[in-house]
Coordinates of C-alpha atoms and ligand atoms in Angstrom, one line a residue:
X29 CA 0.0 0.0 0.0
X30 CA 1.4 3.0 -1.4
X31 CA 0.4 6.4 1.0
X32 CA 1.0 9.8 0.3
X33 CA 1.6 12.5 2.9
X34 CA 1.3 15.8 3.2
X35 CA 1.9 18.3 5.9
X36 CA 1.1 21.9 6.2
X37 CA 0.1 22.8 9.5
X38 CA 2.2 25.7 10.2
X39 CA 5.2 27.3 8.4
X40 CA 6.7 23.9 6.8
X41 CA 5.2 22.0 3.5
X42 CA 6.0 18.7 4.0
X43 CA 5.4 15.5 1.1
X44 CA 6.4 12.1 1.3
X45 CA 5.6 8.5 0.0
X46 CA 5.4 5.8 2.4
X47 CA 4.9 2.2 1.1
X48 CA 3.8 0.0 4.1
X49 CA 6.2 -3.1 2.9
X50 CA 9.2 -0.8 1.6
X51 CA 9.2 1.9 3.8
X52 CA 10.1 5.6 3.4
X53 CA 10.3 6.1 -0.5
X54 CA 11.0 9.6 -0.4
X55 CA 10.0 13.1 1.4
X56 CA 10.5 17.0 0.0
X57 CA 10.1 19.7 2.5
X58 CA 10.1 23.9 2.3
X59 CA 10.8 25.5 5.5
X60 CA 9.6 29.0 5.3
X61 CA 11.7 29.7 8.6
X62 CA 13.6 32.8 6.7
X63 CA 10.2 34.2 5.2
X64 CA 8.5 34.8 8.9
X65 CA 12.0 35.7 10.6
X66 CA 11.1 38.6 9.1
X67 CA 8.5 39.2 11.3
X68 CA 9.8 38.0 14.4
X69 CA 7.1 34.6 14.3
X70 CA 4.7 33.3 11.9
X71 CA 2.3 35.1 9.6
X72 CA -0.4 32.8 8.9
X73 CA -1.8 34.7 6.1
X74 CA 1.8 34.1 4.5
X75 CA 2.0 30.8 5.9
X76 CA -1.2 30.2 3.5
X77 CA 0.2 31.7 0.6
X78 CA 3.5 30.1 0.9
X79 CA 2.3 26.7 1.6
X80 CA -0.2 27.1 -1.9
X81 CA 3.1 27.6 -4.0
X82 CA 4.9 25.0 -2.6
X83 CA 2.8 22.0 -2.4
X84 CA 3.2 21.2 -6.4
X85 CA 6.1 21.7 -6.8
X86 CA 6.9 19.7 -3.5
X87 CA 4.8 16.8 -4.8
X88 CA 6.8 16.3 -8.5
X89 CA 9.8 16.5 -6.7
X90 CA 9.0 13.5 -4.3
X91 CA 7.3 11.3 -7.3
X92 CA 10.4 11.8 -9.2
X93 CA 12.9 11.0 -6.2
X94 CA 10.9 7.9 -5.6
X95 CA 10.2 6.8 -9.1
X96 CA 6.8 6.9 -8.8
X97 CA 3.4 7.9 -10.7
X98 CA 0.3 9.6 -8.8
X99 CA -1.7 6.6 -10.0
X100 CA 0.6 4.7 -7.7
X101 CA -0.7 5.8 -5.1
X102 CA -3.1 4.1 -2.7
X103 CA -4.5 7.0 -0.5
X104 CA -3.8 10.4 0.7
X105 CA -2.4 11.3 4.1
X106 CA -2.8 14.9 5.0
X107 CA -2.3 17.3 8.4
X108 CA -5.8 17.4 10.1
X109 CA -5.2 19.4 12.8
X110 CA -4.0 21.0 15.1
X111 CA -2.4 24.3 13.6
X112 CA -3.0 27.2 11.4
X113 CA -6.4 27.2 9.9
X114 CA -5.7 28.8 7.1
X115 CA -2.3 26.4 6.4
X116 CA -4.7 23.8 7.1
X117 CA -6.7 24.8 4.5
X118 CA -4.0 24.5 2.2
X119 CA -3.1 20.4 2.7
X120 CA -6.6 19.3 3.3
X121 CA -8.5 21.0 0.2
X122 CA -5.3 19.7 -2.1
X123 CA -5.0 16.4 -0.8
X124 CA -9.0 16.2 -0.9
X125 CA -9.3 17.4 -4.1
X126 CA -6.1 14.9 -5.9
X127 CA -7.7 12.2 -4.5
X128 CA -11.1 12.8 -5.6
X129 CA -9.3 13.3 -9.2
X130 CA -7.1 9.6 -8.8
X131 CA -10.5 8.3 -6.9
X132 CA -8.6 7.2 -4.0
X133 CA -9.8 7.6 -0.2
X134 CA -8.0 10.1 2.1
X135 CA -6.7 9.8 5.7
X136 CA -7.3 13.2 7.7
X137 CA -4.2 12.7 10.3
X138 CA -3.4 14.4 13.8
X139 CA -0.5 16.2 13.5
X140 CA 1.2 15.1 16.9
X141 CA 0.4 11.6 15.9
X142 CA 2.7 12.1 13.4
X143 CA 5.5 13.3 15.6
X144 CA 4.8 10.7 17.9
X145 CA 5.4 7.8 15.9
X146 CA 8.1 9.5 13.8
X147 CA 10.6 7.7 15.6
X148 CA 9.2 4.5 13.9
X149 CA 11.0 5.6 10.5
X150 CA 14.1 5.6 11.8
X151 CA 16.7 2.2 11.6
X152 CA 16.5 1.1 15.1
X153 CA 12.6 1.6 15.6
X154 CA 11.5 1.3 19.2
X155 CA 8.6 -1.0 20.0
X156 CA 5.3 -0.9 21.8
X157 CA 4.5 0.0 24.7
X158 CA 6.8 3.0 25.6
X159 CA 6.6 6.0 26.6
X160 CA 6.7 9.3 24.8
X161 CA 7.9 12.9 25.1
X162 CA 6.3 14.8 23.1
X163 CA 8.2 18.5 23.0
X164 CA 7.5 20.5 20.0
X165 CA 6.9 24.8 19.7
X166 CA 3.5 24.7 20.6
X167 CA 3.0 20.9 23.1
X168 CA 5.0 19.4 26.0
X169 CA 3.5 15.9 26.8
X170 CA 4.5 12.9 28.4
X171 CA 2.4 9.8 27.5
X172 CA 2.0 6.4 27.3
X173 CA 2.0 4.8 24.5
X174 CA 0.6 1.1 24.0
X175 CA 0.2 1.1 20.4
X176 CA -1.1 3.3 17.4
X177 CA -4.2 5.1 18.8
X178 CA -3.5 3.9 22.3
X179 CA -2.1 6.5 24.1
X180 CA -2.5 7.9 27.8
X181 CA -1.8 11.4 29.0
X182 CA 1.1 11.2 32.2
X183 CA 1.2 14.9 32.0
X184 CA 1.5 18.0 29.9
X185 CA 2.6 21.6 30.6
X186 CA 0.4 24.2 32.4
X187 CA 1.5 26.9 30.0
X188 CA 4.2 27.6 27.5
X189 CA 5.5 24.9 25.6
X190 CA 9.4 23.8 25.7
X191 CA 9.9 25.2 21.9
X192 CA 7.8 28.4 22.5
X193 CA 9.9 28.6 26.2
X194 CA 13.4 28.2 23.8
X195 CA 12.1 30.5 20.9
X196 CA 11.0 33.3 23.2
X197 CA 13.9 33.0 25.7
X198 CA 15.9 33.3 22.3
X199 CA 14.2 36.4 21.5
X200 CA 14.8 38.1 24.8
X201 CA 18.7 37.2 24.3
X202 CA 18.5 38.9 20.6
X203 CA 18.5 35.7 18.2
X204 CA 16.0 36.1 15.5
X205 CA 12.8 34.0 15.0
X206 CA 12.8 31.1 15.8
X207 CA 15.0 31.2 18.8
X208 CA 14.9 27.5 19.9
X209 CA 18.0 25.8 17.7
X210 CA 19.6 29.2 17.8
X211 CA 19.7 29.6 21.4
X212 CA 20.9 26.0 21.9
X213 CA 24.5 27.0 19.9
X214 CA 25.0 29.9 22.0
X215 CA 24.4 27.4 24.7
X216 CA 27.6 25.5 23.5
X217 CA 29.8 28.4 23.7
X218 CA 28.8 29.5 27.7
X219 CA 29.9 28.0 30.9
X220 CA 27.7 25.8 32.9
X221 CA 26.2 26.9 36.2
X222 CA 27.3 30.8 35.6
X223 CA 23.4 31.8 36.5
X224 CA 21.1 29.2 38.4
X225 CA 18.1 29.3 36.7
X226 CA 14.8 27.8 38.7
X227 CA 13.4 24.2 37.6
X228 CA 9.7 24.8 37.4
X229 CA 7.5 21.9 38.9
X230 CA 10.7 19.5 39.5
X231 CA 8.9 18.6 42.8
X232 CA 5.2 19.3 42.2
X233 CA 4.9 15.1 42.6
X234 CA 3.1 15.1 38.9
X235 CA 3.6 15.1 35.6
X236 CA 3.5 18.3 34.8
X237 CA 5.4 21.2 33.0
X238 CA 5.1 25.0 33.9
X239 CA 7.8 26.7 31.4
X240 CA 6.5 30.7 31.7
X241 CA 8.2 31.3 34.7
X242 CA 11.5 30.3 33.5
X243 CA 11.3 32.4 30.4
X244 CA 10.6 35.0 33.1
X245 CA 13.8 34.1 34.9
X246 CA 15.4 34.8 31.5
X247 CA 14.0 38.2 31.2
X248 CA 15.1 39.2 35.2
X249 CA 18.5 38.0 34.0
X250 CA 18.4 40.4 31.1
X251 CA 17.0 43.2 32.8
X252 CA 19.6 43.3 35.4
X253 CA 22.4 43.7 32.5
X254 CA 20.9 46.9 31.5
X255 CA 21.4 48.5 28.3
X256 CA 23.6 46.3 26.5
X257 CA 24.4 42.4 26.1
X258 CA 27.4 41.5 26.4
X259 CA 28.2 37.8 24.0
X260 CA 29.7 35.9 27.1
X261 CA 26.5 36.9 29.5
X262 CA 24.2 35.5 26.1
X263 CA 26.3 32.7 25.8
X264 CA 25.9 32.1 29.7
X265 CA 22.1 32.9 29.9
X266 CA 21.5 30.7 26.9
X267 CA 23.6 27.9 28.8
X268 CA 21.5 28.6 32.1
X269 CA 17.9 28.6 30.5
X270 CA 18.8 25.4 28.7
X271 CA 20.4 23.6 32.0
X272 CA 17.0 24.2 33.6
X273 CA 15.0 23.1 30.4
X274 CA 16.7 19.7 30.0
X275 CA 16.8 19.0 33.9
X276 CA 13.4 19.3 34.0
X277 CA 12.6 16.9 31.0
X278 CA 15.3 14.7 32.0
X279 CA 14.2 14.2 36.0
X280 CA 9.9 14.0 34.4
X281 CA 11.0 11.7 32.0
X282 CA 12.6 9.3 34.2
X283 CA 9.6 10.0 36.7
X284 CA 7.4 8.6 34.4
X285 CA 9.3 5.3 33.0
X286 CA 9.6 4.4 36.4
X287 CA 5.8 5.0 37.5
X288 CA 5.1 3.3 34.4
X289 CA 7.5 0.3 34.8
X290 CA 8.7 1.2 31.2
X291 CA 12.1 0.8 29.9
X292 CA 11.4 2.7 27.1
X293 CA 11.2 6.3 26.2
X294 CA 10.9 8.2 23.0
X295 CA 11.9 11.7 22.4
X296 CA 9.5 13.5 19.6
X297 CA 9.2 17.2 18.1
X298 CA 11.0 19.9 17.2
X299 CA 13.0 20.2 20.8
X300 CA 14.3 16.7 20.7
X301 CA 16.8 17.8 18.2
X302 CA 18.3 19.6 20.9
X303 CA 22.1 18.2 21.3
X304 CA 22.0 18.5 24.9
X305 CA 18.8 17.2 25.9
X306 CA 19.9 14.3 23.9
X307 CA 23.5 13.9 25.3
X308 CA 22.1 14.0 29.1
X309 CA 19.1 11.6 28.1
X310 CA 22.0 9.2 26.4
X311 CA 24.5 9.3 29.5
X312 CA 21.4 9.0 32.2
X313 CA 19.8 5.7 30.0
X314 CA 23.3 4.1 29.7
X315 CA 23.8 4.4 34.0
X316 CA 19.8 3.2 34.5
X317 CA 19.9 0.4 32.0
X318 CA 16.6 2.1 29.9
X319 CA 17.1 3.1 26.0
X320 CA 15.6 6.6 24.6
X321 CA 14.9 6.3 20.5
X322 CA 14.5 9.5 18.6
X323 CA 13.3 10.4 15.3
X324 CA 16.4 10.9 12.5
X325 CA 16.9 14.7 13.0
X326 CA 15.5 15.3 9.5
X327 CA 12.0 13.9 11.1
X328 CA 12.3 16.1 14.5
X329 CA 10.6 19.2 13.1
X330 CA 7.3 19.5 10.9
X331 CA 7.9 17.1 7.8
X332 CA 5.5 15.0 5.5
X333 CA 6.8 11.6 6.2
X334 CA 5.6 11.2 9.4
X335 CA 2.1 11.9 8.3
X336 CA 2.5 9.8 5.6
X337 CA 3.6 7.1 8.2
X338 CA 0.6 8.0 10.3
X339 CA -1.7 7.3 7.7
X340 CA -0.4 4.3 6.4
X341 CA -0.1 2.6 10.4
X342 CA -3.5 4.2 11.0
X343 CA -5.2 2.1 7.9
X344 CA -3.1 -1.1 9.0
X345 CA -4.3 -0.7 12.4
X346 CA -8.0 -0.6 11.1
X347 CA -8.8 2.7 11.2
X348 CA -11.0 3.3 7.7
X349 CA -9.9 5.7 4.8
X350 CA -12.5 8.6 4.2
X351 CA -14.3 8.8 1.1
X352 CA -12.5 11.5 -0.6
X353 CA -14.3 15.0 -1.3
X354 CA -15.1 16.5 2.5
X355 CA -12.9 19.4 3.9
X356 CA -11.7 18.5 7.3
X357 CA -9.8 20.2 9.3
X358 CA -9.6 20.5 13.0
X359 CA -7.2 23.1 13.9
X360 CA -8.0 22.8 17.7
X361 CA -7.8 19.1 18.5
X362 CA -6.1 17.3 21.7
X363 CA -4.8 14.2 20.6
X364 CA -6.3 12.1 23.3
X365 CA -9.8 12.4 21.0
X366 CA -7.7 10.0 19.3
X367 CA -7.3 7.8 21.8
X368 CA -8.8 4.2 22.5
X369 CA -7.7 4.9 26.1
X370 CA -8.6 8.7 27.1
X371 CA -7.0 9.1 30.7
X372 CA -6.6 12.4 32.1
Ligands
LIG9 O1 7.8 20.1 16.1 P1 8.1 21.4 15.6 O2 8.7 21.5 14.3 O3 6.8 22.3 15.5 C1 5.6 22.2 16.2 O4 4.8 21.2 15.8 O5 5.5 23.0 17.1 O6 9.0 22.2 16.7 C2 9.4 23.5 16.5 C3 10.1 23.9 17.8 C4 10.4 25.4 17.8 O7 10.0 26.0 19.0 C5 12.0 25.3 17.7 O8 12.6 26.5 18.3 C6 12.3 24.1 18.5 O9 11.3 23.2 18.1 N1 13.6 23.6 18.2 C7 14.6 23.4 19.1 C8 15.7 23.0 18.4 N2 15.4 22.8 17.1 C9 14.1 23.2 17.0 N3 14.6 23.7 20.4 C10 15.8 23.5 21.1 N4 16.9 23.0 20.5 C11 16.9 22.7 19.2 N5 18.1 22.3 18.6
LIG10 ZN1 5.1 19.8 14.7

C-alpha cells in the first residue's frame, strides 16, 4: 500500500511516499523559517500563501525522487489538525481534491500523531508499549503509549511549551525567529552553572510542565544587565535557561518510566533535536539500564513523512480511509480524541 503525505500545519510544506512493505520512498520539504523571521514569528496569512506555491512543486519533486506515478498511489495522508487554519486549509482541500481526481480515499491525520510515531522511521525503531515525550513549539507531553491510537496522558505543561519557552527565551537574548535551535549553539559556547536558573515543577509530585516562569527568569536576568548584552553573558544565559529546560525533562522523564515500569522512552518534536537534551538523556539511559529512541533529525521538526507514516499505520491498524471530497480540518484538537484509552 502505497500512501501519500502531506503536511502543512504551520510554516513547513512537507510531502512524502510511504509504502507499508518498503518503507520511506522519499520526502520534500520547504521550510519558510527565513520568510516569517522577518517578522519575528509566523504570519499565517503568509504561511497560507506560501504553503499554496509550494505544495506542487513539492509533490513532482517527491514522485520523481521515488520513481513513482500519482496513479501509484493508494491513498492520501494529510495534516488534520492541530495548527494554522488557514495552512490547514491548504493540505486538506489539495489532498482532498487529488484524491477525488485519482478516486482514492483520504486519511485526515493528527499532527502530533505524526511526531509521535516519527521515531518509527528511523533504523532502530522502538517497539510498543513505551513512553513518549512529546516536545515541540507549541506541546509538551509525556504519554504512554501502548500502540497506534492507544495513548495515555502522564502529563503536559500548564503553559508555555518547551519550543515556545526556547524561541521566546531566544528572543529576549537577541536571536532572531525562531529562537529555539539558535539559542541552543550559543548554549555550547557559555559556561555551565554561571546563573542558576529555577526548575519549574521539578517537585510538584506530577507530571506536569510549567515553562513561563523560566522564560521569566530569563528576562530578570536580562533586565539586570541593562542597556547592553554582552556575547559571554548571552552565551551564559543561553547555557543557564537550557540547564534548567533539559533538567526538568530529564528528571519527568525518568519519573514517568519508572511510575510506568517502562524501559522505554521516545523523544518526539522539534526540541528533541536539541544536542543536549539528547546527550544528558543518552548518558542517564546508559547508567539506569533504559534506551531513549528519537526520530532521524531530519523527522524532529514538521515534515510530511511522518504523516505519511501515520496514515499508512492508521489504515493497517483498522482505522478506515474517508471517502474523498469532505474538507476537514480540525485546527484545535487534543490528541487524546484519538485515543482508545482517554486518561486524564
Ligand atoms: O515540532 P516542531 O517543528 O513544530 C511544532 O509542531 O510545534 O517544533 C518546533 C520547535 C520550535 O519551538 C523550535 O525552536 C524548536 O522546536 N527547536 C529546538 C531545536 N530545534 C528546533 N529547540 C531546542 N533546541 C533545538 N536544537
Ligand atoms: Zn510539529
Amino acid at each position: 500500500m502505497l500512501v501519500l503525505g502531506i503536511e502543512s500545519s504551520c510554516d513547513e510544506t512537507g510531502i512524502a511516499l510511504y509504502d507499508s512493505a518498503a518503507g520511506l520512498l522519499s520526502h520534500a520539504l520547504y521550510s519558510q523559517v527565513a520568510m516569517h523571521a522577518e517578522y519575528g514569528g509566523v504570519v499565517p496569512e503568509l504561511a497560507s500563501r506560501d504553503h499554496i506555491r509550494r505544495v506542487v512543486p513539492l509533490l513532482r519533486e517527491t514522485l520523481i525522487k521515488a520513481g513513482r506515478k500519482l496513479d501509484d498511489v493508494d491513498a492520501v495522508a494529510y495534516t488534520r489538525g492541530p495548527g494554522l487554519a488557514g495552512a490547514l486549509l491548504v493540505g486538506c482541500a489539495f489532498a482532498e481534491a487529488l484524491a477525488v481526481a485519482l478516486d482514492k480515499p483520504t486519511i485526515p491525520v493528527h499532527h502530533l500523531e505524526g511526531h509521535l510515531l516519527s521515531p518509527l522511521l528511523s533504523s532502530d525503531p522502538p517497539t510498543f508499549p513505551f513512553v513518549a515525550l512529546l516536545v515541540s513549539g507549541g506541546h509538551t507531553q509525556l504519554m504512554r503509549v501502548e500502540g497506534v491510537g492507544r495513548y495515555e496522558m502522564l502529563g503536559e505543561t500548564l503553559d508555555d511549551a518547551a519550543g515556545e519557552a526556547f524561541d521566546k527565551s531566544g528572543k529576549l537574548l537577541g536571536l532572531p525567529y525562531p529562537g529555539g535551535a539558535l539559542l541552543s549553539k550559543l548554549a555550547e559556547q557559555g559556561r555551565p552553572e554561571v546563573y542558576m536558573l529555577p526548575r519549574p515543577m521539578l517537585h510538584s509530585g506530577d507530571l506536569n510542565f510549567s515553562f513561563s516562569g523560566l522564560k521569566t527568569a530569563v528576562l530578570m536576568l536580562v533586565r539586570e544587565q541593562g542597556e547592553t548584552l554582552t556575547a559571554e553573558f548571552k552565551a551564559n544565559a543561553a547555557r543557564a535557561f537550557q540547564e534548567a529546560m533539559v533538567e526538568v525533562l530529564l528528571k519527568k522523564s525518568l519519573k514517568a518510566l519508572k511510575q510506568n515500569g517502562l524501559k522505554r522512552l521516545v523523544v518526539a518534536g522539534g526540541v528533541g533535536a536539541n544536542k543536549q537534551l539528547r546527550s544528558t538523556l543518552n548518558s542517564e539511559a546508559k547508567r539506569k539500564g533504559f534506551r531513549v529512541h528519537y526520530p532521524e533529525l531530519d523527522f524532529c521538526t514538521d515534515n510530511g513523512a511522518m504523516i505519511a507514516l501515520a496514515g499508512c499505520l492508521r489504515l493497517q491498524s483498522g482505522t478506515p480511509a474517508k471517502e474523498a471530497g469532505q474538507f476537514a480540518i480540525q485546527p484545535r484538537w487534543p490528541l487524546m480524541e484519538m485515543s482508545d484509552q482517554r486518561t486524564a
